[in-house]
Amino acid sequence: MQGGYWIESMKKRMEEAAHCNSWRQGRATIFKVPTNLRWWNMKTYDSRVIHNGPYDPKYVSIGPYHRENSRLQKMEEFKWRMLRVLLGGDRDRMTHLEKCLEEMEKLEVRARSSYSEAIDMCSKEFVEMMLLDGCFIVFILAREIKGMRKILGDKLRNAGPEGDGGLIAPSNFLWGKLKIDILLLENQIPYFVVETLFELLVPPFINEVRTFQPDIILGNSAPNDLAVIALKGFHPGKTEVPLNLPPNHLIPCIHHLLHLFYLFIVPAGTGTDQHAGTDTVVQSELTNPPKWIPCVTELQTAGVTLKANKDKKFLDVTFCDGVLEIPVLGLYDRTEPILRNLIAFEQCFRGTEYKVTYYTFFMDCLVNAPQDVSILQKNGIIINWVNDEVEAARLFNELGIQVNCDEEKNYLSDIYGDLNEYYGKKKKKWMAMLWRNYFDNPWSITSIIGAFILLLLATTQTAFAINSYYHPRQSSNNLSQYPNRNSLEK
């Protein structure tokens, strides 16, 4: 021991560690994707690939995690143009800017607390980022207000040189890609920032729309409703089914846009804990729930009828009287990043029931090979636009790799049990029927054994014939070891 210096040094380090998160005002809600999920298919680290996957934005950075990505810098100019449009006319712009910055400064510590990692940005830079990125989300939501898209579009085009909107004038294609980016787990900004900026900046535009559309109503839940409208097309289920958010009293706290989309997918009260600080989940009644079910091909062979449920929501799988009903699932180029980020959110955020995760496990069991995908397509359960059955099978088989969850809390455990029981009974019934029809008397057994021997002999003969055809030299060499007739005569 080196006196008391060593002990004092370790004591100091422990005190520093105990207070390293003292700046937090609440639990984190915006996370970096866990390494095991991001790297599961990477044999070696390759930054060119690892940062261009389903968890990484392709066009726009929201929040601090991808802010320095050089590929995303072109959109920063567009954010400034959006900010200029939302701040209003020349006369009011500076007043609105000052008010917005003042509100963002009030929210800074709370916003920093929302991120799972400490953000190495000075106060001025962080507040400016909140304002720019928050206004970007507000702009996307405000475009969904009836009559607002034209007004914002005209103002945005006039914001650039010669009224062309600058170097970046988003097309309908680009707007769709931008919406995918704002649904990534690492690409989020606290929702209270968006709500604050929406309340400050959108009402003047609403009043402008009211001049020719008096029936426009701006309610307290307008940002939530507009987000559902804007993101409805990214729902992995059948969007013709009524898809609405739960009542406001059931969702008192929305953490970010991905969380709001998650509530859109998973009904409140059954799929996630809405109240901060609680980790209550609904557990399955099965003490030892099954973790596997046969694939679609085997289930069909066992007499299970597959049916596309066109009236149910995304996760509502049912099985009754031999009929397995699964809501329609659309497979598009956006489906994989959406599902992966929803799963990553469930893995990181305490209080979720892993419903999306369990659903993907269920689909992974059903799909063992491309022919299983083909069966699901023929029954209208899957709408496949990703490429082919091989690619779709790969998607289902890879979504659950390196994902952790408690099987005892699987909301589909009862269906697993019922399917296995039904499949087992059918199997026993087949064996009994087979034995009754073919093995119930000695003559039947003798006939089957005889048929088997004949089949074996025929197969052997065919194999020898094929071998002699493809290897004639070997046969002739075998004969050459015997003397021919002429040599014997000599």
Short mmCIF file of C-alpha atoms in Angstrom, two decimals:
data_model
loop_
_atom_site.label_atom_id
_atom_site.label_comp_id
_atom_site.label_asym_id
_atom_site.label_seq_id
_atom_site.Cartn_x
_atom_site.Cartn_y
_atom_site.Cartn_z
CA MET A 1 0.00 0.00 0.00
CA GLN A 2 1.25 3.45 -0.89
CA GLY A 3 -0.11 5.18 2.19
CA GLY A 4 -3.50 6.89 2.04
CA TYR A 5 -2.98 8.44 -1.40
CA TRP A 6 -4.20 5.36 -3.31
CA ILE A 7 -7.32 5.06 -1.19
CA GLU A 8 -8.12 8.77 -1.49
CA SER A 9 -7.68 8.60 -5.27
CA MET A 10 -10.10 5.67 -5.57
CA LYS A 11 -12.58 7.39 -3.25
CA LYS A 12 -12.48 10.48 -5.46
CA ARG A 13 -13.14 8.39 -8.59
CA MET A 14 -16.12 6.71 -6.91
CA GLU A 15 -17.59 10.09 -5.92
CA GLU A 16 -17.19 11.37 -9.47
CA ALA A 17 -18.91 8.28 -10.84
CA ALA A 18 -21.77 8.67 -8.37
CA HIS A 19 -22.45 12.21 -9.61
CA CYS A 20 -21.69 11.75 -13.32
CA ASN A 21 -25.42 11.85 -14.18
CA SER A 22 -26.44 14.46 -11.62
CA TRP A 23 -27.34 16.82 -14.47
CA ARG A 24 -30.21 14.58 -15.57
CA GLN A 25 -33.77 15.68 -14.88
CA GLY A 26 -35.34 12.38 -15.91
CA ARG A 27 -34.68 9.02 -17.53
CA ALA A 28 -33.31 8.78 -21.05
CA THR A 29 -35.75 8.20 -23.89
CA ILE A 30 -33.53 8.64 -26.99
CA PHE A 31 -30.89 5.94 -27.35
CA LYS A 32 -27.97 4.78 -29.42
CA VAL A 33 -28.79 1.43 -31.03
CA PRO A 34 -27.13 -1.37 -29.00
CA THR A 35 -23.94 -2.72 -30.52
CA ASN A 36 -25.24 -6.29 -30.77
CA LEU A 37 -28.15 -5.15 -32.96
CA ARG A 38 -26.04 -2.92 -35.17
CA TRP A 39 -23.14 -5.33 -35.72
CA TRP A 40 -24.81 -8.74 -35.70
CA ASN A 41 -24.10 -9.42 -39.40
CA MET A 42 -20.68 -7.77 -39.50
CA LYS A 43 -17.72 -10.17 -39.41
CA THR A 44 -15.35 -7.19 -39.32
CA TYR A 45 -15.94 -3.55 -38.50
CA ASP A 46 -16.39 -1.44 -41.64
CA SER A 47 -17.42 2.17 -40.98
CA ARG A 48 -18.55 2.58 -44.59
CA VAL A 49 -21.15 -0.15 -44.09
CA ILE A 50 -21.88 0.03 -40.38
CA HIS A 51 -23.04 3.64 -40.62
CA ASN A 52 -25.17 3.12 -43.69
CA GLY A 53 -27.59 0.53 -42.38
CA PRO A 54 -31.24 0.45 -41.25
CA TYR A 55 -30.49 2.55 -38.14
CA ASP A 56 -28.73 5.39 -39.95
CA PRO A 57 -30.36 8.42 -41.64
CA LYS A 58 -29.78 8.75 -45.37
CA TYR A 59 -30.83 12.36 -45.96
CA VAL A 60 -31.29 14.39 -42.77
CA SER A 61 -29.84 14.43 -39.26
CA ILE A 62 -32.18 15.09 -36.33
CA GLY A 63 -30.62 15.53 -32.90
CA PRO A 64 -26.94 15.22 -31.96
CA TYR A 65 -26.03 11.60 -32.76
CA HIS A 66 -25.58 12.03 -36.55
CA ARG A 67 -25.01 15.76 -36.63
CA GLU A 68 -21.41 15.49 -37.87
CA ASN A 69 -22.16 13.05 -40.68
CA SER A 70 -20.78 14.65 -43.82
CA ARG A 71 -23.35 12.89 -46.04
CA LEU A 72 -26.17 14.78 -44.32
CA GLN A 73 -24.79 18.31 -44.45
CA LYS A 74 -26.64 19.30 -47.64
CA MET A 75 -29.95 19.24 -45.77
CA GLU A 76 -28.68 21.75 -43.17
CA GLU A 77 -29.17 24.62 -45.66
CA PHE A 78 -32.73 23.44 -46.21
CA LYS A 79 -33.36 23.53 -42.43
CA TRP A 80 -32.39 27.21 -42.36
CA ARG A 81 -34.80 27.95 -45.19
CA MET A 82 -37.57 26.13 -43.34
CA LEU A 83 -36.78 28.14 -40.21
CA ARG A 84 -36.98 31.38 -42.19
CA VAL A 85 -40.40 30.41 -43.57
CA LEU A 86 -41.82 29.37 -40.18
CA LEU A 87 -40.62 32.54 -38.42
CA GLY A 88 -42.96 34.58 -40.62
CA GLY A 89 -42.58 37.83 -42.55
CA ASP A 90 -39.67 40.24 -42.35
CA ARG A 91 -41.42 42.44 -39.79
CA ASP A 92 -42.09 39.65 -37.25
CA ARG A 93 -39.16 37.34 -37.96
CA MET A 94 -36.71 38.70 -35.38
CA THR A 95 -39.37 38.87 -32.66
CA HIS A 96 -40.39 35.25 -33.28
CA LEU A 97 -36.75 34.12 -33.41
CA GLU A 98 -36.00 35.73 -30.06
CA LYS A 99 -39.07 34.12 -28.48
CA CYS A 100 -38.19 30.68 -29.86
CA LEU A 101 -34.60 30.85 -28.63
CA GLU A 102 -35.81 31.93 -25.21
CA GLU A 103 -38.12 28.90 -24.97
CA MET A 104 -35.43 26.52 -26.23
CA GLU A 105 -33.02 27.79 -23.57
CA LYS A 106 -35.60 26.96 -20.91
CA LEU A 107 -35.84 23.40 -22.24
CA GLU A 108 -32.11 22.77 -22.71
CA VAL A 109 -31.35 20.74 -19.56
CA ARG A 110 -34.52 18.71 -19.91
CA ALA A 111 -33.72 18.03 -23.57
CA ARG A 112 -30.14 16.97 -22.78
CA SER A 113 -31.56 14.58 -20.18
CA SER A 114 -33.57 12.85 -22.89
CA TYR A 115 -30.44 11.42 -24.52
CA SER A 116 -28.84 8.26 -23.18
CA GLU A 117 -25.35 9.73 -23.62
CA ALA A 118 -23.93 13.06 -22.52
CA ILE A 119 -23.94 15.46 -25.48
CA ASP A 120 -20.63 17.23 -26.03
CA MET A 121 -22.05 20.49 -27.35
CA CYS A 122 -21.95 23.97 -25.86
CA SER A 123 -25.22 25.55 -24.77
CA LYS A 124 -25.48 27.86 -27.79
CA GLU A 125 -24.85 25.06 -30.29
CA PHE A 126 -27.28 22.69 -28.56
CA VAL A 127 -30.09 25.27 -28.41
CA GLU A 128 -29.56 26.18 -32.07
CA MET A 129 -29.77 22.48 -32.99
CA MET A 130 -33.04 22.11 -31.05
CA LEU A 131 -34.53 25.08 -32.88
CA LEU A 132 -33.45 23.98 -36.37
CA ASP A 133 -34.34 20.31 -35.99
CA GLY A 134 -37.55 21.03 -34.11
CA CYS A 135 -38.69 23.40 -36.86
CA PHE A 136 -37.86 20.76 -39.44
CA ILE A 137 -40.31 18.35 -37.75
CA VAL A 138 -42.89 21.12 -37.33
CA PHE A 139 -42.66 21.93 -41.02
CA ILE A 140 -43.30 18.29 -41.97
CA LEU A 141 -46.31 18.09 -39.64
CA ALA A 142 -47.74 21.46 -40.68
CA ARG A 143 -47.75 20.37 -44.33
CA GLU A 144 -50.52 17.89 -43.43
CA ILE A 145 -52.94 20.65 -42.39
CA LYS A 146 -55.55 21.15 -45.08
CA GLY A 147 -54.60 24.10 -47.23
CA MET A 148 -51.20 24.51 -45.55
CA ARG A 149 -49.07 22.56 -48.01
CA LYS A 150 -49.52 25.10 -50.80
CA ILE A 151 -48.86 28.07 -48.53
CA LEU A 152 -45.68 26.57 -47.07
CA GLY A 153 -44.55 25.31 -50.46
CA ASP A 154 -44.93 28.73 -52.06
CA LYS A 155 -43.09 30.45 -49.22
CA LEU A 156 -40.31 27.85 -49.30
CA ARG A 157 -39.77 28.25 -53.03
CA ASN A 158 -39.67 32.03 -52.67
CA ALA A 159 -37.06 31.70 -49.90
CA GLY A 160 -34.33 30.78 -52.39
CA PRO A 161 -32.59 32.77 -55.12
CA GLU A 162 -34.93 33.58 -58.01
CA GLY A 163 -37.70 31.75 -56.22
CA ASP A 164 -36.36 28.26 -56.99
CA GLY A 165 -36.16 27.05 -53.41
CA GLY A 166 -32.39 26.82 -53.47
CA LEU A 167 -30.27 23.78 -54.26
CA ILE A 168 -32.60 21.44 -52.41
CA ALA A 169 -36.28 21.53 -53.34
CA PRO A 170 -37.79 18.29 -52.00
CA SER A 171 -39.87 16.27 -54.41
CA ASN A 172 -42.61 13.91 -53.27
CA PHE A 173 -40.01 11.14 -53.42
CA LEU A 174 -37.63 13.01 -51.11
CA TRP A 175 -40.39 13.91 -48.63
CA GLY A 176 -41.09 10.17 -48.28
CA LYS A 177 -37.41 9.42 -47.63
CA LEU A 178 -37.17 12.24 -45.10
CA LYS A 179 -40.09 10.73 -43.18
CA ILE A 180 -38.24 7.43 -42.89
CA ASP A 181 -35.23 9.26 -41.45
CA ILE A 182 -37.30 10.96 -38.74
CA LEU A 183 -38.53 7.54 -37.53
CA LEU A 184 -35.06 6.19 -36.68
CA LEU A 185 -34.24 5.65 -33.00
CA GLU A 186 -30.96 7.57 -33.09
CA ASN A 187 -32.45 10.39 -35.15
CA GLN A 188 -34.84 11.92 -32.64
CA ILE A 189 -35.45 15.17 -30.80
CA PRO A 190 -37.62 15.41 -27.65
CA TYR A 191 -41.29 15.73 -28.53
CA PHE A 192 -41.83 18.58 -26.06
CA VAL A 193 -39.46 20.65 -28.21
CA VAL A 194 -41.65 19.98 -31.25
CA GLU A 195 -44.85 20.78 -29.33
CA THR A 196 -43.42 24.07 -28.03
CA LEU A 197 -42.31 25.23 -31.46
CA PHE A 198 -45.58 24.09 -33.03
CA GLU A 199 -47.59 26.23 -30.60
CA LEU A 200 -45.33 29.24 -31.21
CA LEU A 201 -45.09 29.13 -35.00
CA VAL A 202 -48.04 27.33 -36.59
CA PRO A 203 -51.12 29.33 -35.38
CA PRO A 204 -50.29 32.39 -37.57
CA PHE A 205 -50.33 30.13 -40.62
CA ILE A 206 -53.60 28.58 -39.44
CA ASN A 207 -55.10 32.07 -39.36
CA GLU A 208 -53.84 32.65 -42.88
CA VAL A 209 -55.53 29.45 -44.05
CA ARG A 210 -58.76 30.43 -42.27
CA THR A 211 -59.14 33.40 -44.57
CA PHE A 212 -60.29 31.00 -47.30
CA GLN A 213 -61.11 27.91 -45.16
CA PRO A 214 -63.06 29.11 -42.10
CA ASP A 215 -63.79 25.57 -40.89
CA ILE A 216 -60.12 24.82 -40.00
CA ILE A 217 -59.86 23.93 -36.28
CA LEU A 218 -56.58 23.72 -34.35
CA GLY A 219 -57.05 21.49 -31.31
CA ASN A 220 -54.67 20.75 -28.45
CA SER A 221 -53.74 17.41 -29.96
CA ALA A 222 -53.07 18.79 -33.43
CA PRO A 223 -49.35 17.80 -33.56
CA ASN A 224 -50.21 14.19 -32.59
CA ASP A 225 -53.00 13.91 -35.13
CA LEU A 226 -50.89 15.49 -37.87
CA ALA A 227 -48.04 13.07 -37.12
CA VAL A 228 -50.41 10.13 -37.56
CA ILE A 229 -51.57 11.53 -40.89
CA ALA A 230 -48.00 12.20 -42.04
CA LEU A 231 -46.70 8.78 -41.02
CA LYS A 232 -49.73 6.61 -41.73
CA GLY A 233 -48.26 5.32 -44.98
CA PHE A 234 -45.32 3.83 -43.06
CA HIS A 235 -47.54 1.59 -40.94
CA PRO A 236 -46.48 -2.00 -41.71
CA GLY A 237 -50.08 -3.21 -41.58
CA LYS A 238 -53.10 -2.58 -43.81
CA THR A 239 -53.61 1.19 -43.71
CA GLU A 240 -57.26 0.93 -44.79
CA VAL A 241 -58.03 -0.34 -41.28
CA PRO A 242 -58.94 2.61 -38.98
CA LEU A 243 -55.61 3.49 -37.39
CA ASN A 244 -55.84 6.16 -34.76
CA LEU A 245 -54.00 7.13 -31.63
CA PRO A 246 -55.55 6.20 -28.27
CA PRO A 247 -57.44 8.89 -26.33
CA ASN A 248 -55.23 11.67 -24.99
CA HIS A 249 -55.72 10.64 -21.36
CA LEU A 250 -54.05 7.30 -22.15
CA ILE A 251 -50.92 8.90 -23.62
CA PRO A 252 -49.93 11.64 -21.16
CA CYS A 253 -46.29 11.65 -22.26
CA ILE A 254 -44.93 11.24 -25.79
CA HIS A 255 -41.14 11.16 -25.77
CA HIS A 256 -40.33 11.61 -29.47
CA LEU A 257 -41.70 10.97 -32.93
CA LEU A 258 -40.70 7.29 -33.02
CA HIS A 259 -42.43 6.79 -29.67
CA LEU A 260 -45.59 8.41 -31.03
CA PHE A 261 -45.41 6.13 -34.08
CA TYR A 262 -44.96 3.17 -31.71
CA LEU A 263 -48.16 4.16 -29.90
CA PHE A 264 -49.80 4.26 -33.31
CA ILE A 265 -48.68 0.64 -33.88
CA VAL A 266 -49.15 -0.74 -30.36
CA PRO A 267 -52.38 0.26 -28.56
CA ALA A 268 -51.85 2.23 -25.35
CA GLY A 269 -52.27 0.26 -22.14
CA THR A 270 -51.37 -3.04 -23.79
CA GLY A 271 -48.14 -2.42 -25.62
CA THR A 272 -46.16 0.12 -23.62
CA ASP A 273 -45.97 1.78 -20.25
CA GLN A 274 -47.01 5.38 -20.80
CA HIS A 275 -46.15 6.56 -17.30
CA ALA A 276 -42.54 7.36 -16.64
CA GLY A 277 -40.95 5.40 -13.83
CA THR A 278 -43.13 2.29 -14.01
CA ASP A 279 -42.23 -0.98 -15.65
CA THR A 280 -45.54 -2.84 -15.43
CA VAL A 281 -46.27 -5.39 -18.12
CA VAL A 282 -49.04 -7.91 -18.70
CA GLN A 283 -47.69 -11.43 -18.27
CA SER A 284 -48.83 -14.58 -19.97
CA GLU A 285 -50.69 -17.10 -17.82
CA LEU A 286 -48.48 -19.91 -19.13
CA THR A 287 -45.72 -20.84 -16.67
CA ASN A 288 -43.61 -22.57 -19.32
CA PRO A 289 -44.75 -21.11 -22.65
CA PRO A 290 -43.68 -22.76 -25.91
CA LYS A 291 -40.99 -20.90 -27.86
CA TRP A 292 -41.56 -22.49 -31.25
CA ILE A 293 -44.32 -23.29 -33.71
CA PRO A 294 -44.17 -25.20 -37.01
CA CYS A 295 -43.64 -23.28 -40.23
CA VAL A 296 -46.47 -22.39 -42.60
CA THR A 297 -45.85 -25.41 -44.85
CA GLU A 298 -46.08 -27.84 -41.91
CA LEU A 299 -49.13 -26.10 -40.47
CA GLN A 300 -50.96 -26.35 -43.78
CA THR A 301 -50.05 -30.03 -44.02
CA ALA A 302 -51.56 -30.48 -40.55
CA GLY A 303 -54.80 -28.95 -41.74
CA VAL A 304 -54.39 -25.39 -40.41
CA THR A 305 -56.24 -22.87 -42.59
CA LEU A 306 -54.44 -19.56 -43.21
CA LYS A 307 -56.56 -16.45 -43.52
CA ALA A 308 -55.69 -12.80 -44.08
CA ASN A 309 -57.55 -10.72 -41.53
CA LYS A 310 -58.38 -7.47 -43.31
CA ASP A 311 -60.29 -5.94 -40.42
CA LYS A 312 -57.72 -6.33 -37.63
CA LYS A 313 -54.76 -4.17 -36.71
CA PHE A 314 -51.14 -5.06 -37.29
CA LEU A 315 -50.41 -7.21 -34.20
CA ASP A 316 -53.81 -8.88 -33.71
CA VAL A 317 -53.08 -12.51 -34.59
CA THR A 318 -55.83 -15.06 -33.74
CA PHE A 319 -56.21 -18.86 -33.94
CA CYS A 320 -59.55 -20.62 -33.51
CA ASP A 321 -61.00 -23.93 -34.78
CA GLY A 322 -58.02 -24.62 -37.01
CA VAL A 323 -58.04 -21.16 -38.65
CA LEU A 324 -54.98 -18.95 -38.19
CA GLU A 325 -55.86 -15.33 -38.96
CA ILE A 326 -53.00 -12.88 -39.49
CA PRO A 327 -53.46 -9.20 -40.37
CA VAL A 328 -52.13 -8.12 -43.74
CA LEU A 329 -48.43 -7.15 -43.71
CA GLY A 330 -46.87 -4.99 -46.42
CA LEU A 331 -43.22 -5.60 -47.26
CA TYR A 332 -41.68 -2.51 -48.85
CA ASP A 333 -38.18 -1.06 -48.91
CA ARG A 334 -39.08 0.91 -45.77
CA THR A 335 -40.45 -2.07 -43.82
CA GLU A 336 -37.10 -3.39 -42.59
CA PRO A 337 -35.75 -0.10 -41.15
CA ILE A 338 -39.14 0.64 -39.56
CA LEU A 339 -39.40 -2.78 -37.88
CA ARG A 340 -35.74 -2.79 -36.81
CA ASN A 341 -36.02 0.62 -35.17
CA LEU A 342 -39.28 -0.31 -33.41
CA ILE A 343 -37.54 -3.43 -32.07
CA ALA A 344 -34.50 -1.39 -31.03
CA PHE A 345 -36.82 1.03 -29.20
CA GLU A 346 -38.41 -1.88 -27.32
CA GLN A 347 -34.96 -3.21 -26.44
CA CYS A 348 -33.84 0.14 -25.01
CA PHE A 349 -36.93 1.71 -23.42
CA ARG A 350 -38.00 0.23 -20.10
CA GLY A 351 -41.71 -0.44 -19.86
CA THR A 352 -42.47 -1.82 -23.30
CA GLU A 353 -43.99 -5.27 -23.71
CA TYR A 354 -41.86 -6.15 -26.74
CA LYS A 355 -44.99 -6.64 -28.83
CA VAL A 356 -43.32 -5.81 -32.14
CA THR A 357 -40.41 -8.07 -31.14
CA TYR A 358 -42.71 -10.99 -30.31
CA TYR A 359 -44.61 -10.48 -33.55
CA THR A 360 -41.39 -10.73 -35.57
CA PHE A 361 -40.43 -13.90 -33.63
CA PHE A 362 -43.82 -15.35 -34.57
CA MET A 363 -43.33 -14.54 -38.26
CA ASP A 364 -39.80 -15.97 -38.11
CA CYS A 365 -41.25 -19.29 -36.90
CA LEU A 366 -43.81 -19.30 -39.70
CA VAL A 367 -41.22 -18.60 -42.39
CA ASN A 368 -38.44 -21.16 -42.70
CA ALA A 369 -37.96 -20.97 -46.45
CA PRO A 370 -39.07 -18.99 -49.52
CA GLN A 371 -41.95 -21.41 -50.13
CA ASP A 372 -43.45 -20.34 -46.79
CA VAL A 373 -43.43 -16.74 -48.00
CA SER A 374 -45.09 -17.87 -51.22
CA ILE A 375 -47.90 -19.54 -49.25
CA LEU A 376 -48.46 -16.39 -47.16
CA GLN A 377 -48.57 -14.32 -50.35
CA LYS A 378 -51.11 -16.62 -52.01
CA ASN A 379 -53.32 -16.33 -48.93
CA GLY A 380 -53.16 -12.52 -49.03
CA ILE A 381 -51.33 -12.21 -45.69
CA ILE A 382 -48.15 -10.72 -47.18
CA ILE A 383 -47.98 -8.04 -49.85
CA ASN A 384 -44.42 -8.45 -51.10
CA TRP A 385 -42.68 -5.56 -52.84
CA VAL A 386 -39.16 -6.12 -51.48
CA ASN A 387 -37.94 -8.23 -54.40
CA ASP A 388 -38.71 -11.93 -54.16
CA GLU A 389 -39.56 -14.69 -51.70
CA VAL A 390 -35.89 -15.29 -50.87
CA GLU A 391 -35.40 -11.68 -49.76
CA ALA A 392 -38.62 -11.71 -47.75
CA ALA A 393 -37.60 -14.93 -45.98
CA ARG A 394 -34.23 -13.40 -45.16
CA LEU A 395 -35.94 -10.39 -43.61
CA PHE A 396 -38.09 -12.49 -41.28
CA ASN A 397 -35.23 -14.82 -40.33
CA GLU A 398 -32.83 -12.00 -39.45
CA LEU A 399 -35.04 -9.54 -37.55
CA GLY A 400 -34.80 -11.45 -34.27
CA ILE A 401 -31.05 -12.09 -34.23
CA GLN A 402 -29.32 -10.75 -31.09
CA VAL A 403 -32.67 -9.58 -29.67
CA ASN A 404 -33.38 -10.20 -25.98
CA CYS A 405 -36.79 -10.63 -24.38
CA ASP A 406 -38.67 -12.68 -21.79
CA GLU A 407 -40.61 -15.48 -23.47
CA GLU A 408 -42.91 -15.78 -20.45
CA LYS A 409 -44.34 -12.36 -21.32
CA ASN A 410 -44.99 -13.13 -24.98
CA TYR A 411 -48.46 -11.85 -25.85
CA LEU A 412 -48.75 -14.64 -28.44
CA SER A 413 -47.94 -17.46 -25.99
CA ASP A 414 -51.51 -18.77 -25.98
CA ILE A 415 -51.51 -18.97 -29.78
CA TYR A 416 -48.16 -20.80 -29.70
CA GLY A 417 -49.68 -23.32 -27.29
CA ASP A 418 -52.90 -23.77 -29.26
CA LEU A 419 -51.07 -24.20 -32.57
CA ASN A 420 -48.67 -26.78 -31.12
CA GLU A 421 -51.54 -28.67 -29.52
CA TYR A 422 -53.53 -28.68 -32.76
CA TYR A 423 -50.48 -29.72 -34.78
CA GLY A 424 -49.64 -32.50 -32.28
CA LYS A 425 -53.16 -33.92 -32.36
CA LYS A 426 -53.19 -33.96 -36.14
CA LYS A 427 -49.83 -35.72 -36.18
CA LYS A 428 -51.04 -38.45 -33.82
CA LYS A 429 -54.21 -38.80 -35.87
CA TRP A 430 -52.17 -39.32 -39.03
CA MET A 431 -49.97 -41.95 -37.37
CA ALA A 432 -53.02 -43.83 -36.09
CA MET A 433 -54.62 -43.69 -39.55
CA LEU A 434 -51.38 -44.86 -41.18
CA TRP A 435 -51.07 -47.78 -38.78
CA ARG A 436 -54.74 -48.72 -39.19
CA ASN A 437 -54.63 -48.65 -42.98
CA TYR A 438 -51.23 -50.19 -43.60
CA PHE A 439 -49.97 -52.03 -40.52
CA ASP A 440 -53.11 -53.58 -39.02
CA ASN A 441 -52.45 -57.13 -40.35
CA PRO A 442 -49.38 -59.29 -41.19
CA TRP A 443 -50.14 -59.36 -44.95
CA SER A 444 -50.08 -55.54 -45.15
CA ILE A 445 -46.76 -55.44 -43.30
CA THR A 446 -45.32 -58.13 -45.61
CA SER A 447 -46.47 -56.24 -48.69
CA ILE A 448 -44.89 -52.99 -47.48
CA ILE A 449 -41.60 -54.74 -46.63
CA GLY A 450 -41.58 -56.42 -50.04
CA ALA A 451 -42.28 -53.13 -51.81
CA PHE A 452 -39.47 -51.50 -49.85
CA ILE A 453 -37.00 -54.26 -50.84
CA LEU A 454 -37.99 -53.98 -54.50
CA LEU A 455 -37.55 -50.20 -54.35
CA LEU A 456 -34.12 -50.65 -52.76
CA LEU A 457 -33.02 -53.15 -55.43
CA ALA A 458 -34.28 -50.93 -58.23
CA THR A 459 -32.42 -47.96 -56.77
CA THR A 460 -29.21 -50.00 -56.47
CA GLN A 461 -29.48 -51.21 -60.05
CA THR A 462 -30.04 -47.69 -61.30
CA ALA A 463 -27.02 -46.45 -59.36
CA PHE A 464 -24.77 -49.13 -60.90
CA ALA A 465 -26.07 -48.30 -64.38
CA ILE A 466 -25.38 -44.63 -63.92
CA ASN A 467 -21.91 -45.35 -62.53
CA SER A 468 -20.96 -47.59 -65.47
CA TYR A 469 -22.22 -44.96 -67.92
CA TYR A 470 -20.16 -42.14 -66.45
CA HIS A 471 -17.09 -44.27 -65.60
CA PRO A 472 -16.71 -46.80 -68.44
CA ARG A 473 -12.88 -46.82 -68.22
CA GLN A 474 -13.03 -48.06 -64.67
CA SER A 475 -15.21 -50.99 -65.77
CA SER A 476 -12.83 -51.88 -68.65
CA ASN A 477 -9.86 -51.69 -66.32
CA ASN A 478 -11.53 -54.10 -64.01
CA LEU A 479 -11.99 -56.56 -66.94
CA SER A 480 -8.42 -56.17 -68.20
CA GLN A 481 -7.04 -58.02 -65.25
CA TYR A 482 -8.37 -61.25 -66.80
CA PRO A 483 -6.61 -62.79 -69.91
CA ASN A 484 -8.58 -62.63 -73.14
CA ARG A 485 -9.43 -65.59 -75.39
CA ASN A 486 -6.53 -65.05 -77.85
CA SER A 487 -3.93 -65.10 -75.12
CA LEU A 488 -5.38 -68.31 -73.76
CA GLU A 489 -5.12 -69.97 -77.18
CA LYS A 490 -1.46 -68.98 -77.49
#
